[in-house]
Amino acid sequence: MSPSAPHVRRKFSGTSRLAAPLLAACLAAGSMHAVAQGIAQGTAQGTAANAPVVNSTLDAPLFYQLLIGEIELAGGQANTAYEVVLDAARRSRDDALFRRAVDIALGARSGDRALAAAKAWRTARPESLEPLRLQLQLLMALNRLPDATEVARTLLAQTPAPERAATLAGLPRLAQRSADKKLAQTFVEQAVASYLNAPATRNAARVALGRAALAAGDTAKALEAAQRAQADDPETPGAALLALDMAREKPQAESLVQAYLKQPTASTEVRLAYVRVLTAAQRFTPAIEQLTLVTQAEPTMAPPWLTLGALHLELRNLAPAQAALRRYVELAEAQGAPRAVAGEEDDDEATTPVQGLTQAWLMLSQAAEQGGDFAQAEQWLARIDNPQRALDVLARRSGILARQGQLAKAQELLRSAPERTADDARAKLLAQAQLLRDARQWRPALDLLQSGGERFPEDMDLVYEQAMMAEKLGELDLMERKLRQVIQARPEHAHAHNALGYSLAERKLRLPEARQLIARALQLSPGDPFITDSLGWVEYRLGNAGEALRLLRAAYGARPDTEIAAHLGEVLWASGLREEALRVWRDARGRDAANDVLRETLARLKVDL
């Protein structure tokens, strides 16, 4: 939130009856106050003991000129105000007045006048970098990139050598203001050309080229720039960060990140950024490896422990999940995390103190529940006093009740949850459906989701969930209709493509179409281990055991999920690699012995572990 403009009150003497009220009005608006601060530099310091007195350069003619300009602006005459203030800026060569002239022009939506003021400022103060930066920003905003090239070159030339790399790094961000990304790419290429060979700037210059290329959709050129930048200086993080931003489009860019992270001086921030990329792709195993390194290097940094616990919990590694989450709670509480207050705005960042602790307690409760310790699960929930997460707490409590055979009581608890907003109603509906799904109440879950679909007809996530319940009930025509409805409404919905393709592959139906659907899903969500698993499974159904093994091993290595393990084990078993199959199945059973897919696979193959 930006603070409101200061309201300044003054008592004046020696001014005319007309001038005093007008001046007071200007000061109340904050305009003259800001100008006076800019002109009378050092006044505040001069009031300190033994500090020299610095007299203001504000003389009577300039004072009244500024007063007239502000009066004209207050009266709606922005053009006149601009001319008056700009003339005062030229006469005084004062930075604050030039900036004020630019602001008046921008307020009047006159980019050309703002640019003229910036040029005048640059002429008056050729030694200053600020007007150059402002002129460059305005040219970008006006999409005058050819004109901006000269300004960018001048800015880089005048920037002190120790700061030049940072200025080079900032050029792609400025270029993003342009709607023409190809032209912006050309601008960056021309601006940095003189700095590609100097040891002090070549890394930053190449990264800038790469970022401009990436913004323009030229991932091949972006990757080449990142590779050359890392070759120039392997210990500088710029190339690795650029590679992270293109990892989805160019999987080979990931090798640059991994090479950088092998450096002893590798930045923790880059490692955590890599974790976010891995987690988004559901590649939990390598994400856990990176987080473990972070927690070893920075054991008192709280947020990585929370993420590490969440990933272990997702993989049903209960002991390490609980250890990591307890460590997070210990660190967060030691740092004095505040408690949530009713009416405060919720924060989506789980790493903020209030939300982080709430999330940790919820996950510790979930881990205890999965381990069968229901009393401990309830104790963790009792620690939560966060009004914004009340529904999450109720959902966890209802799950604990259902796990103890009290489904009716669990349902009633969820039904009693208040619905303050439409989002609350939707979240409540999904929590009720999850409760029924966990209890294998497929029909009631489908009925509930369909009633929710009538209430939220545009919500494709609810339609997708209906398809999943129809599949559980064996209503395949309904499932396919629902999934195609999602795909038509949201062609980018990777999981709808994957679910339809997998369901066909599982039943050995229309296998070429199934592979096409899954391949499209993987294109939409590169590297997703569940989709990779589906592609491996359809290749197995098509008789391509070698390709199936390659894909399933990659999926299981990224995320050792029980269902992926079931598929990998079956293909290994069919390929004669039975010892490896048994190891995979035993490992999966140790994490989730009740998994339906694993149990069905072992029963069908008559395997006794």
Coordinates of C-alpha atoms in Angstrom, one line a residue:
M1 CA 0.0 0.0 0.0
S2 CA 1.3 3.4 -0.8
P3 CA 0.9 6.0 1.9
S4 CA -1.4 8.9 1.3
A5 CA 0.1 12.3 0.4
P6 CA 1.3 14.3 3.4
H7 CA -1.0 17.0 4.6
V8 CA 1.2 19.9 5.7
R9 CA -0.1 22.8 7.8
R10 CA 1.8 26.1 8.2
K11 CA 1.3 29.5 9.8
F12 CA 2.3 32.3 7.4
S13 CA 3.1 35.9 8.1
G14 CA 4.1 38.7 5.7
T15 CA 2.1 37.5 2.8
S16 CA -0.9 39.1 1.1
R17 CA -4.5 38.1 2.0
L18 CA -4.8 36.5 -1.5
A19 CA -1.4 34.7 -1.5
A20 CA -1.7 33.1 1.9
P21 CA -4.8 31.0 1.3
L22 CA -3.6 29.9 -2.1
L23 CA -0.2 29.0 -0.8
A24 CA -1.8 27.1 2.1
A25 CA -3.9 25.1 -0.4
C26 CA -0.9 24.2 -2.4
L27 CA 1.0 23.1 0.6
A28 CA -2.0 21.0 1.8
A29 CA -1.9 19.2 -1.5
G30 CA 1.8 18.3 -0.9
S31 CA 3.1 19.8 -4.1
M32 CA 5.1 22.7 -2.9
H33 CA 6.2 20.7 0.1
A34 CA 7.9 18.2 -2.2
V35 CA 9.5 21.0 -4.4
A36 CA 10.7 22.9 -1.3
Q37 CA 12.3 19.7 0.0
G38 CA 14.1 19.2 -3.3
I39 CA 15.4 22.8 -3.5
A40 CA 16.4 23.3 0.1
Q41 CA 18.8 20.4 0.3
G42 CA 20.4 19.7 3.6
T43 CA 18.0 21.8 5.6
A44 CA 17.1 18.9 7.9
Q45 CA 20.7 18.1 8.5
G46 CA 21.4 21.7 9.2
T47 CA 19.1 21.8 12.2
A48 CA 21.3 19.2 14.0
A49 CA 23.8 20.4 16.5
N50 CA 27.1 21.7 15.0
A51 CA 25.8 21.1 11.5
P52 CA 26.4 23.8 9.0
V53 CA 23.4 25.9 7.8
V54 CA 22.5 25.4 4.2
N55 CA 20.5 28.2 2.8
S56 CA 17.7 27.4 0.3
T57 CA 18.1 28.6 -3.3
L58 CA 14.4 29.4 -3.3
D59 CA 14.2 33.2 -4.0
A60 CA 11.1 35.3 -4.3
P61 CA 10.7 35.2 -8.2
L62 CA 11.1 31.4 -8.2
F63 CA 8.8 31.0 -5.3
Y64 CA 6.0 32.8 -7.0
Q65 CA 6.7 31.1 -10.3
L66 CA 6.2 27.8 -8.6
L67 CA 3.2 29.0 -6.8
I68 CA 1.6 30.0 -10.1
G69 CA 2.4 26.7 -11.7
E70 CA 0.7 24.8 -8.8
I71 CA -2.3 27.1 -8.9
E72 CA -2.7 26.5 -12.7
L73 CA -2.4 22.7 -12.1
A74 CA -5.0 22.8 -9.3
G75 CA -7.3 24.7 -11.7
G76 CA -7.0 22.0 -14.3
Q77 CA -4.6 23.9 -16.6
A78 CA -2.0 21.1 -16.7
N79 CA -0.3 22.3 -19.9
T80 CA 0.3 25.8 -18.5
A81 CA 1.5 24.4 -15.2
Y82 CA 3.9 22.2 -17.1
E83 CA 5.4 25.1 -19.0
V84 CA 5.8 27.2 -15.9
V85 CA 7.4 24.5 -13.8
L86 CA 9.7 23.4 -16.7
D87 CA 10.8 27.0 -17.2
A88 CA 11.6 27.2 -13.4
A89 CA 13.5 23.9 -13.7
R90 CA 15.6 25.2 -16.6
R91 CA 16.5 28.5 -14.7
S92 CA 17.3 26.8 -11.4
R93 CA 18.8 23.5 -12.8
D94 CA 17.0 21.8 -10.0
D95 CA 16.5 18.0 -10.2
A96 CA 13.3 18.1 -8.2
L97 CA 11.7 20.6 -10.5
F98 CA 12.5 18.7 -13.6
R99 CA 11.0 15.6 -12.0
R100 CA 7.9 17.7 -11.1
A101 CA 7.6 18.8 -14.7
V102 CA 7.7 15.2 -15.9
D103 CA 5.1 14.2 -13.3
I104 CA 2.8 16.9 -14.4
A105 CA 3.1 15.8 -18.0
L106 CA 2.5 12.1 -17.1
G107 CA -0.5 13.1 -15.0
A108 CA -1.9 14.8 -18.1
R109 CA -1.2 11.7 -20.1
S110 CA 1.3 13.5 -22.4
G111 CA 4.2 11.2 -23.0
D112 CA 5.8 13.6 -25.5
R113 CA 5.8 16.5 -22.9
A114 CA 7.3 14.2 -20.3
L115 CA 10.0 13.1 -22.7
A116 CA 10.7 16.8 -23.6
A117 CA 11.1 17.6 -19.9
A118 CA 13.5 14.6 -19.4
K119 CA 15.6 15.8 -22.4
A120 CA 15.7 19.3 -21.0
W121 CA 16.8 17.9 -17.6
R122 CA 19.6 15.9 -19.4
T123 CA 20.7 19.0 -21.2
A124 CA 20.8 21.0 -18.0
R125 CA 22.5 18.3 -16.0
P126 CA 24.6 16.3 -18.4
E127 CA 26.7 14.8 -15.6
S128 CA 23.6 13.3 -13.9
L129 CA 22.5 9.7 -14.6
E130 CA 18.9 10.2 -13.3
P131 CA 17.6 12.1 -16.4
L132 CA 19.2 9.5 -18.6
R133 CA 17.4 6.7 -16.8
L134 CA 14.2 8.6 -16.9
Q135 CA 14.5 9.4 -20.6
L136 CA 15.2 5.8 -21.4
Q137 CA 12.2 4.6 -19.4
L138 CA 9.9 7.1 -21.2
L139 CA 11.3 6.1 -24.7
M140 CA 10.5 2.4 -23.8
A141 CA 7.0 3.3 -22.6
L142 CA 6.4 5.2 -25.9
N143 CA 7.8 2.2 -27.9
R144 CA 10.6 4.4 -29.4
L145 CA 13.2 1.8 -29.2
P146 CA 15.5 3.0 -32.0
D147 CA 15.8 6.4 -30.2
A148 CA 16.3 4.6 -26.9
T149 CA 19.5 2.8 -28.2
E150 CA 21.5 6.1 -28.1
V151 CA 20.3 6.9 -24.6
A152 CA 21.1 3.4 -23.4
R153 CA 24.6 3.6 -24.8
T154 CA 25.2 7.0 -23.2
L155 CA 23.8 5.7 -19.9
L156 CA 26.1 2.7 -19.9
A157 CA 29.1 4.8 -20.9
Q158 CA 28.5 7.3 -18.0
T159 CA 27.7 4.7 -15.4
P160 CA 30.6 4.1 -13.0
A161 CA 32.4 0.9 -13.8
P162 CA 31.5 -0.9 -10.6
E163 CA 27.8 -0.3 -11.3
R164 CA 27.8 -1.0 -15.1
A165 CA 27.0 -4.8 -14.8
A166 CA 23.9 -4.0 -12.8
T167 CA 22.8 -1.4 -15.4
L168 CA 23.3 -4.0 -18.1
A169 CA 21.3 -6.5 -16.2
G170 CA 18.4 -4.0 -15.9
L171 CA 18.1 -3.4 -19.7
P172 CA 15.8 -6.4 -20.4
R173 CA 13.4 -5.3 -17.7
L174 CA 13.2 -1.9 -19.3
A175 CA 12.7 -3.5 -22.7
Q176 CA 9.7 -5.5 -21.5
R177 CA 7.8 -2.2 -21.5
S178 CA 7.7 -2.5 -25.3
A179 CA 4.9 -4.4 -27.0
D180 CA 7.2 -5.4 -29.8
K181 CA 9.4 -8.0 -28.2
K182 CA 11.5 -8.6 -31.3
L183 CA 12.3 -4.9 -31.5
A184 CA 13.1 -4.9 -27.8
Q185 CA 15.5 -7.8 -28.4
T186 CA 17.2 -5.8 -31.1
F187 CA 17.5 -2.8 -28.8
V188 CA 19.2 -4.9 -26.1
E189 CA 21.6 -6.4 -28.6
Q190 CA 22.6 -3.0 -29.9
A191 CA 22.9 -1.5 -26.4
V192 CA 25.2 -4.2 -25.0
A193 CA 27.3 -4.9 -28.1
S194 CA 30.3 -2.9 -26.8
Y195 CA 30.4 -4.8 -23.5
L196 CA 30.4 -8.5 -24.7
N197 CA 34.2 -8.9 -24.6
A198 CA 35.2 -6.9 -21.5
P199 CA 35.9 -9.3 -18.6
A200 CA 34.0 -7.1 -16.1
T201 CA 30.8 -6.9 -18.2
R202 CA 30.7 -9.8 -20.6
N203 CA 28.7 -12.1 -18.3
A204 CA 26.0 -9.5 -17.5
A205 CA 25.9 -8.5 -21.2
R206 CA 25.3 -12.1 -22.3
V207 CA 22.7 -12.7 -19.7
A208 CA 20.9 -9.5 -20.8
L209 CA 21.0 -10.8 -24.4
G210 CA 19.6 -14.1 -23.2
R211 CA 16.7 -12.5 -21.3
A212 CA 15.8 -10.3 -24.2
A213 CA 15.8 -13.4 -26.5
L214 CA 13.7 -15.4 -24.1
A215 CA 11.1 -12.6 -23.9
A216 CA 11.0 -12.6 -27.7
G217 CA 10.4 -16.3 -27.7
D218 CA 13.8 -17.1 -29.1
T219 CA 14.7 -19.9 -26.7
A220 CA 17.5 -21.3 -28.8
K221 CA 19.3 -17.9 -28.7
A222 CA 18.6 -17.5 -25.0
L223 CA 20.1 -20.9 -24.3
E224 CA 23.2 -20.1 -26.3
A225 CA 23.6 -16.8 -24.4
A226 CA 23.3 -18.6 -21.1
Q227 CA 25.8 -21.2 -22.1
R228 CA 28.3 -18.6 -23.1
A229 CA 27.7 -16.5 -20.0
Q230 CA 28.4 -19.5 -17.8
A231 CA 31.5 -20.3 -19.7
D232 CA 32.7 -16.8 -19.1
D233 CA 32.2 -17.0 -15.4
P234 CA 30.9 -20.3 -13.9
E235 CA 30.6 -18.8 -10.4
T236 CA 28.2 -15.9 -11.4
P237 CA 24.5 -16.8 -10.8
G238 CA 23.1 -14.8 -13.8
A239 CA 23.3 -17.6 -16.3
A240 CA 21.9 -20.1 -13.9
L241 CA 18.9 -17.9 -13.2
L242 CA 18.3 -17.3 -16.9
A243 CA 18.5 -21.1 -17.5
L244 CA 15.9 -21.6 -14.7
D245 CA 13.5 -19.3 -16.5
M246 CA 13.7 -21.4 -19.7
A247 CA 13.9 -24.8 -18.2
R248 CA 10.3 -25.8 -19.2
E249 CA 10.8 -24.8 -22.8
K250 CA 14.4 -26.0 -23.0
P251 CA 15.0 -29.0 -20.6
Q252 CA 18.7 -29.0 -21.5
A253 CA 19.0 -25.6 -19.8
E254 CA 18.8 -27.5 -16.5
S255 CA 22.3 -28.7 -16.9
L256 CA 23.5 -25.1 -16.6
V257 CA 21.7 -24.8 -13.2
Q258 CA 23.1 -28.1 -12.0
A259 CA 26.7 -27.1 -13.0
Y260 CA 26.4 -23.8 -11.2
L261 CA 25.1 -25.4 -8.1
K262 CA 28.1 -27.6 -7.9
Q263 CA 30.2 -24.5 -7.3
P264 CA 31.3 -24.1 -3.6
T265 CA 30.2 -20.5 -3.8
A266 CA 26.7 -21.3 -5.2
S267 CA 24.0 -19.0 -4.0
T268 CA 21.3 -20.3 -1.7
E269 CA 18.8 -18.1 -3.5
V270 CA 19.5 -19.9 -6.8
R271 CA 19.2 -23.3 -5.1
L272 CA 15.8 -22.3 -3.7
A273 CA 14.7 -21.0 -7.0
Y274 CA 15.6 -24.4 -8.5
V275 CA 13.6 -26.1 -5.8
R276 CA 10.6 -24.0 -6.8
V277 CA 11.0 -25.1 -10.4
L278 CA 11.4 -28.7 -9.5
T279 CA 8.4 -28.6 -7.1
A280 CA 6.2 -27.0 -9.8
A281 CA 7.0 -29.8 -12.1
Q282 CA 6.3 -32.3 -9.2
R283 CA 9.8 -33.6 -9.3
F284 CA 9.9 -34.1 -5.6
T285 CA 12.9 -36.3 -5.2
P286 CA 15.5 -33.9 -6.7
A287 CA 13.7 -31.0 -4.9
I288 CA 14.2 -32.8 -1.6
E289 CA 17.9 -33.4 -2.4
Q290 CA 18.4 -29.6 -3.0
L291 CA 16.5 -28.7 0.1
T292 CA 18.6 -31.0 2.2
L293 CA 21.7 -29.2 1.0
V294 CA 20.1 -25.9 1.9
T295 CA 19.1 -27.0 5.4
Q296 CA 22.6 -28.3 5.9
A297 CA 24.2 -25.0 4.8
E298 CA 21.7 -22.7 6.4
P299 CA 20.2 -24.7 9.4
T300 CA 18.6 -21.7 11.0
M301 CA 16.8 -20.6 7.8
A302 CA 13.2 -21.5 8.6
P303 CA 11.3 -21.6 5.2
P304 CA 13.3 -24.4 3.6
W305 CA 12.4 -26.7 6.5
L306 CA 8.7 -26.1 5.8
T307 CA 9.0 -27.0 2.1
L308 CA 11.1 -30.0 2.9
G309 CA 8.5 -31.3 5.3
A310 CA 5.7 -30.7 2.8
L311 CA 7.5 -32.7 0.1
H312 CA 8.3 -35.6 2.4
L313 CA 4.7 -35.6 3.5
E314 CA 3.5 -35.7 -0.1
L315 CA 5.6 -38.8 -0.7
R316 CA 4.3 -40.3 2.6
N317 CA 7.8 -40.2 4.2
L318 CA 6.3 -39.6 7.6
A319 CA 9.4 -39.6 9.8
P320 CA 11.5 -37.1 7.8
A321 CA 8.4 -35.0 7.2
Q322 CA 7.6 -34.7 10.9
A323 CA 11.3 -34.0 11.7
A324 CA 11.5 -31.2 9.2
L325 CA 8.1 -29.7 10.2
R326 CA 9.0 -29.7 13.9
R327 CA 12.3 -28.0 13.1
Y328 CA 10.4 -25.3 11.2
V329 CA 8.0 -24.8 14.1
E330 CA 10.9 -24.5 16.5
L331 CA 12.6 -21.9 14.3
A332 CA 9.5 -19.9 13.6
E333 CA 8.4 -19.7 17.2
A334 CA 11.9 -18.7 18.3
Q335 CA 11.6 -15.8 15.8
G336 CA 8.5 -14.7 17.6
A337 CA 5.9 -15.4 14.9
P338 CA 2.7 -13.3 15.6
R339 CA -0.8 -14.9 15.8
A340 CA -3.4 -14.3 13.2
V341 CA -6.2 -11.7 14.0
A342 CA -9.7 -11.9 12.8
G343 CA -10.3 -9.5 10.0
E344 CA -6.7 -9.3 8.9
E345 CA -6.0 -9.9 5.3
D346 CA -4.8 -13.4 4.6
D347 CA -1.4 -13.9 3.0
D348 CA -0.9 -16.6 0.5
E349 CA 2.8 -16.9 1.3
A350 CA 3.2 -20.0 3.5
T351 CA 6.6 -18.7 4.5
T352 CA 5.2 -15.7 6.4
P353 CA 5.2 -16.3 10.1
V354 CA 1.5 -16.6 10.7
Q355 CA 0.7 -18.7 7.6
G356 CA 3.9 -20.7 7.8
L357 CA 3.1 -21.9 11.4
T358 CA -0.5 -22.6 10.5
Q359 CA 0.6 -24.7 7.5
A360 CA 3.2 -26.5 9.5
W361 CA 0.6 -27.5 12.2
L362 CA -1.9 -28.6 9.6
M363 CA 0.7 -30.8 7.9
L364 CA 1.9 -32.2 11.3
S365 CA -1.7 -33.1 12.0
Q366 CA -1.9 -34.8 8.6
A367 CA 1.3 -36.8 9.3
A368 CA 0.0 -37.9 12.7
E369 CA -3.3 -38.9 11.2
Q370 CA -1.6 -40.9 8.4
G371 CA 0.5 -42.6 11.1
G372 CA -2.7 -43.5 13.0
D373 CA -2.0 -41.2 16.0
F374 CA -5.3 -39.4 16.0
A375 CA -4.8 -37.8 19.5
Q376 CA -1.5 -36.2 18.3
A377 CA -3.2 -35.1 15.1
E378 CA -5.9 -33.3 17.2
Q379 CA -3.3 -31.7 19.4
W380 CA -1.5 -30.1 16.5
L381 CA -4.9 -28.7 15.2
A382 CA -5.6 -27.3 18.7
R383 CA -2.6 -25.0 18.3
I384 CA -4.1 -23.2 15.3
D385 CA -5.8 -19.9 16.0
N386 CA -6.0 -18.5 12.5
P387 CA -9.5 -17.4 11.4
Q388 CA -8.5 -17.4 7.7
R389 CA -7.7 -21.1 7.9
A390 CA -10.8 -22.2 9.9
L391 CA -12.1 -24.4 7.0
D392 CA -8.8 -26.1 6.6
V393 CA -8.9 -27.0 10.3
L394 CA -12.4 -28.3 10.0
A395 CA -11.5 -30.4 7.0
R396 CA -8.6 -32.0 8.9
R397 CA -10.8 -32.6 11.9
S398 CA -13.5 -34.2 9.7
G399 CA -10.8 -36.4 8.1
I400 CA -9.6 -37.6 11.5
L401 CA -13.2 -38.5 12.5
A402 CA -13.8 -40.3 9.2
R403 CA -10.6 -42.3 9.7
Q404 CA -12.0 -43.5 13.0
G405 CA -15.3 -44.7 11.5
Q406 CA -17.3 -41.6 12.3
L407 CA -18.2 -40.5 8.7
A408 CA -21.6 -39.1 9.6
K409 CA -20.2 -36.9 12.3
A410 CA -17.4 -35.8 10.0
Q411 CA -19.9 -34.8 7.3
E412 CA -22.0 -32.9 9.8
L413 CA -18.9 -31.0 11.0
L414 CA -18.1 -29.9 7.4
R415 CA -21.7 -29.0 6.7
S416 CA -21.7 -26.6 9.7
A417 CA -18.8 -24.6 8.3
P418 CA -19.8 -21.0 7.5
E419 CA -19.7 -19.7 3.9
R420 CA -18.6 -16.1 4.0
T421 CA -17.9 -15.9 0.2
A422 CA -18.3 -17.9 -3.0
D423 CA -14.7 -19.1 -2.6
D424 CA -15.6 -20.4 0.9
A425 CA -18.6 -22.3 -0.6
R426 CA -16.5 -23.8 -3.3
A427 CA -13.7 -24.8 -0.9
K428 CA -16.3 -26.3 1.5
L429 CA -17.9 -28.3 -1.4
L430 CA -14.5 -29.7 -2.4
A431 CA -13.6 -30.6 1.2
Q432 CA -16.9 -32.5 1.5
A433 CA -16.2 -34.3 -1.8
Q434 CA -12.7 -35.2 -0.6
L435 CA -14.1 -36.7 2.6
L436 CA -16.5 -38.9 0.6
R437 CA -13.8 -39.9 -1.8
D438 CA -11.4 -40.9 1.0
A439 CA -14.3 -43.0 2.4
R440 CA -14.8 -44.6 -1.1
Q441 CA -18.3 -43.2 -1.3
W442 CA -18.1 -42.6 -5.0
R443 CA -21.8 -42.1 -5.8
P444 CA -22.5 -39.6 -3.0
A445 CA -19.3 -37.8 -4.0
L446 CA -20.4 -37.6 -7.7
D447 CA -23.9 -36.4 -6.7
L448 CA -22.3 -33.7 -4.5
L449 CA -20.0 -32.5 -7.2
Q450 CA -22.8 -32.4 -9.8
S451 CA -24.9 -30.2 -7.5
G452 CA -21.8 -28.0 -7.1
G453 CA -21.5 -27.9 -10.8
E454 CA -25.0 -26.5 -11.0
R455 CA -24.1 -23.8 -8.6
F456 CA -20.7 -23.0 -10.3
P457 CA -21.4 -23.9 -14.0
E458 CA -18.2 -22.3 -15.3
D459 CA -15.9 -24.0 -12.8
M460 CA -14.0 -26.6 -14.9
D461 CA -12.1 -27.9 -11.9
L462 CA -15.5 -29.2 -10.6
V463 CA -16.3 -30.8 -13.9
Y464 CA -12.9 -32.5 -13.9
E465 CA -13.6 -33.9 -10.4
Q466 CA -16.9 -35.2 -11.6
A467 CA -15.1 -37.0 -14.4
M468 CA -12.8 -38.6 -11.8
M469 CA -15.7 -39.9 -9.8
A470 CA -17.5 -41.2 -12.9
E471 CA -14.3 -43.2 -13.6
K472 CA -14.4 -44.7 -10.1
L473 CA -18.0 -45.8 -10.7
G474 CA -17.1 -47.3 -14.1
E475 CA -19.3 -44.7 -16.0
L476 CA -16.8 -44.3 -18.7
D477 CA -19.1 -42.5 -21.2
L478 CA -19.9 -39.8 -18.6
M479 CA -16.2 -39.6 -17.7
E480 CA -15.2 -39.0 -21.3
R481 CA -17.9 -36.4 -21.8
K482 CA -16.8 -34.5 -18.8
L483 CA -13.2 -34.6 -19.7
R484 CA -13.9 -33.4 -23.2
Q485 CA -16.0 -30.6 -21.8
V486 CA -12.9 -29.5 -19.8
I487 CA -10.6 -29.8 -22.7
Q488 CA -12.9 -27.7 -24.9
A489 CA -13.3 -25.0 -22.3
R490 CA -9.6 -25.1 -21.2
P491 CA -7.4 -26.5 -24.0
E492 CA -4.4 -25.9 -21.8
H493 CA -5.7 -28.2 -19.0
A494 CA -2.9 -30.8 -19.1
H495 CA -4.5 -33.1 -16.5
A496 CA -7.7 -33.5 -18.5
H497 CA -5.8 -34.6 -21.5
N498 CA -3.7 -37.0 -19.4
A499 CA -6.7 -38.4 -17.5
L500 CA -8.6 -39.2 -20.8
G501 CA -5.5 -40.7 -22.4
Y502 CA -4.7 -42.8 -19.4
S503 CA -8.2 -44.1 -19.0
L504 CA -8.1 -45.3 -22.6
A505 CA -4.7 -46.9 -22.1
E506 CA -5.7 -48.6 -18.9
R507 CA -8.6 -50.3 -20.7
K508 CA -6.6 -50.9 -23.9
L509 CA -8.9 -48.7 -26.0
R510 CA -8.0 -46.5 -28.9
L511 CA -4.3 -46.6 -27.9
P512 CA -3.0 -44.3 -30.7
E513 CA -5.5 -41.7 -29.6
A514 CA -4.5 -42.3 -26.0
R515 CA -0.8 -41.7 -26.8
Q516 CA -1.7 -38.5 -28.7
L517 CA -3.7 -37.1 -25.7
I518 CA -0.9 -37.9 -23.2
A519 CA 1.8 -36.5 -25.4
R520 CA -0.2 -33.3 -25.6
A521 CA -0.5 -33.3 -21.8
L522 CA 3.2 -33.6 -21.5
Q523 CA 3.7 -30.8 -24.0
L524 CA 1.5 -28.6 -21.8
S525 CA 3.3 -29.7 -18.6
P526 CA 6.8 -30.8 -19.4
G527 CA 8.4 -33.2 -17.0
D528 CA 5.3 -33.9 -15.0
P529 CA 6.0 -37.4 -13.5
F530 CA 2.4 -38.4 -13.5
I531 CA 2.0 -37.6 -17.2
T532 CA 5.3 -39.3 -17.9
D533 CA 4.0 -42.3 -16.1
S534 CA 0.9 -42.3 -18.3
L535 CA 3.0 -42.1 -21.4
G536 CA 5.1 -45.0 -20.2
W537 CA 2.0 -47.0 -19.5
V538 CA 0.5 -46.4 -23.0
E539 CA 3.8 -47.4 -24.6
Y540 CA 3.7 -50.6 -22.6
R541 CA 0.2 -51.2 -23.8
L542 CA 1.4 -50.7 -27.4
G543 CA 4.1 -53.3 -26.9
N544 CA 7.1 -50.9 -26.6
A545 CA 8.5 -52.2 -23.3
G546 CA 11.9 -50.6 -23.7
E547 CA 10.5 -47.1 -24.1
A548 CA 8.0 -47.8 -21.4
L549 CA 10.8 -48.7 -18.9
R550 CA 12.7 -45.5 -19.8
L551 CA 9.7 -43.3 -19.2
L552 CA 8.6 -45.1 -16.0
R553 CA 12.0 -45.0 -14.5
A554 CA 12.3 -41.3 -15.2
A555 CA 8.8 -40.7 -13.6
Y556 CA 9.6 -42.8 -10.5
G557 CA 13.0 -41.1 -10.1
A558 CA 11.4 -37.7 -10.1
R559 CA 8.5 -38.7 -7.8
P560 CA 8.4 -42.2 -6.2
D561 CA 4.6 -42.3 -6.1
T562 CA 2.9 -45.6 -5.3
E563 CA 0.9 -45.8 -8.5
I564 CA 4.0 -45.0 -10.6
A565 CA 5.7 -47.8 -8.7
A566 CA 2.9 -50.2 -9.5
H567 CA 3.3 -49.5 -13.2
L568 CA 7.1 -49.6 -13.2
G569 CA 7.1 -52.9 -11.3
E570 CA 4.7 -54.5 -13.7
V571 CA 6.8 -53.5 -16.7
L572 CA 10.0 -54.7 -15.0
W573 CA 8.2 -58.0 -14.1
A574 CA 7.1 -58.5 -17.7
S575 CA 10.6 -57.7 -18.9
G576 CA 12.1 -60.4 -16.7
L577 CA 13.7 -57.9 -14.3
R578 CA 11.9 -59.4 -11.3
E579 CA 14.3 -58.6 -8.5
E580 CA 14.1 -54.9 -9.4
A581 CA 10.3 -55.1 -9.7
L582 CA 10.1 -56.6 -6.2
R583 CA 12.4 -53.9 -4.8
V584 CA 10.2 -51.1 -6.3
W585 CA 7.0 -52.7 -5.1
R586 CA 8.3 -53.3 -1.5
D587 CA 9.4 -49.7 -1.3
A588 CA 6.0 -48.5 -2.5
R589 CA 4.1 -50.8 -0.1
G590 CA 6.2 -49.4 2.8
R591 CA 4.9 -46.0 2.1
D592 CA 1.3 -46.8 1.1
A593 CA 0.2 -50.4 1.6
A594 CA -3.5 -49.6 1.1
N595 CA -3.1 -48.1 -2.4
D596 CA -5.7 -49.7 -4.8
V597 CA -3.5 -49.7 -7.9
L598 CA -0.6 -51.4 -6.2
R599 CA -2.9 -54.0 -4.5
E600 CA -4.7 -54.8 -7.8
T601 CA -1.4 -55.1 -9.6
L602 CA 0.1 -57.6 -7.1
A603 CA -3.1 -59.6 -7.0
R604 CA -3.4 -59.8 -10.8
L605 CA 0.2 -60.9 -11.2
K606 CA -0.1 -63.3 -8.2
V607 CA 2.9 -61.7 -6.5
D608 CA 3.4 -62.2 -2.8
L609 CA 5.8 -59.7 -1.3

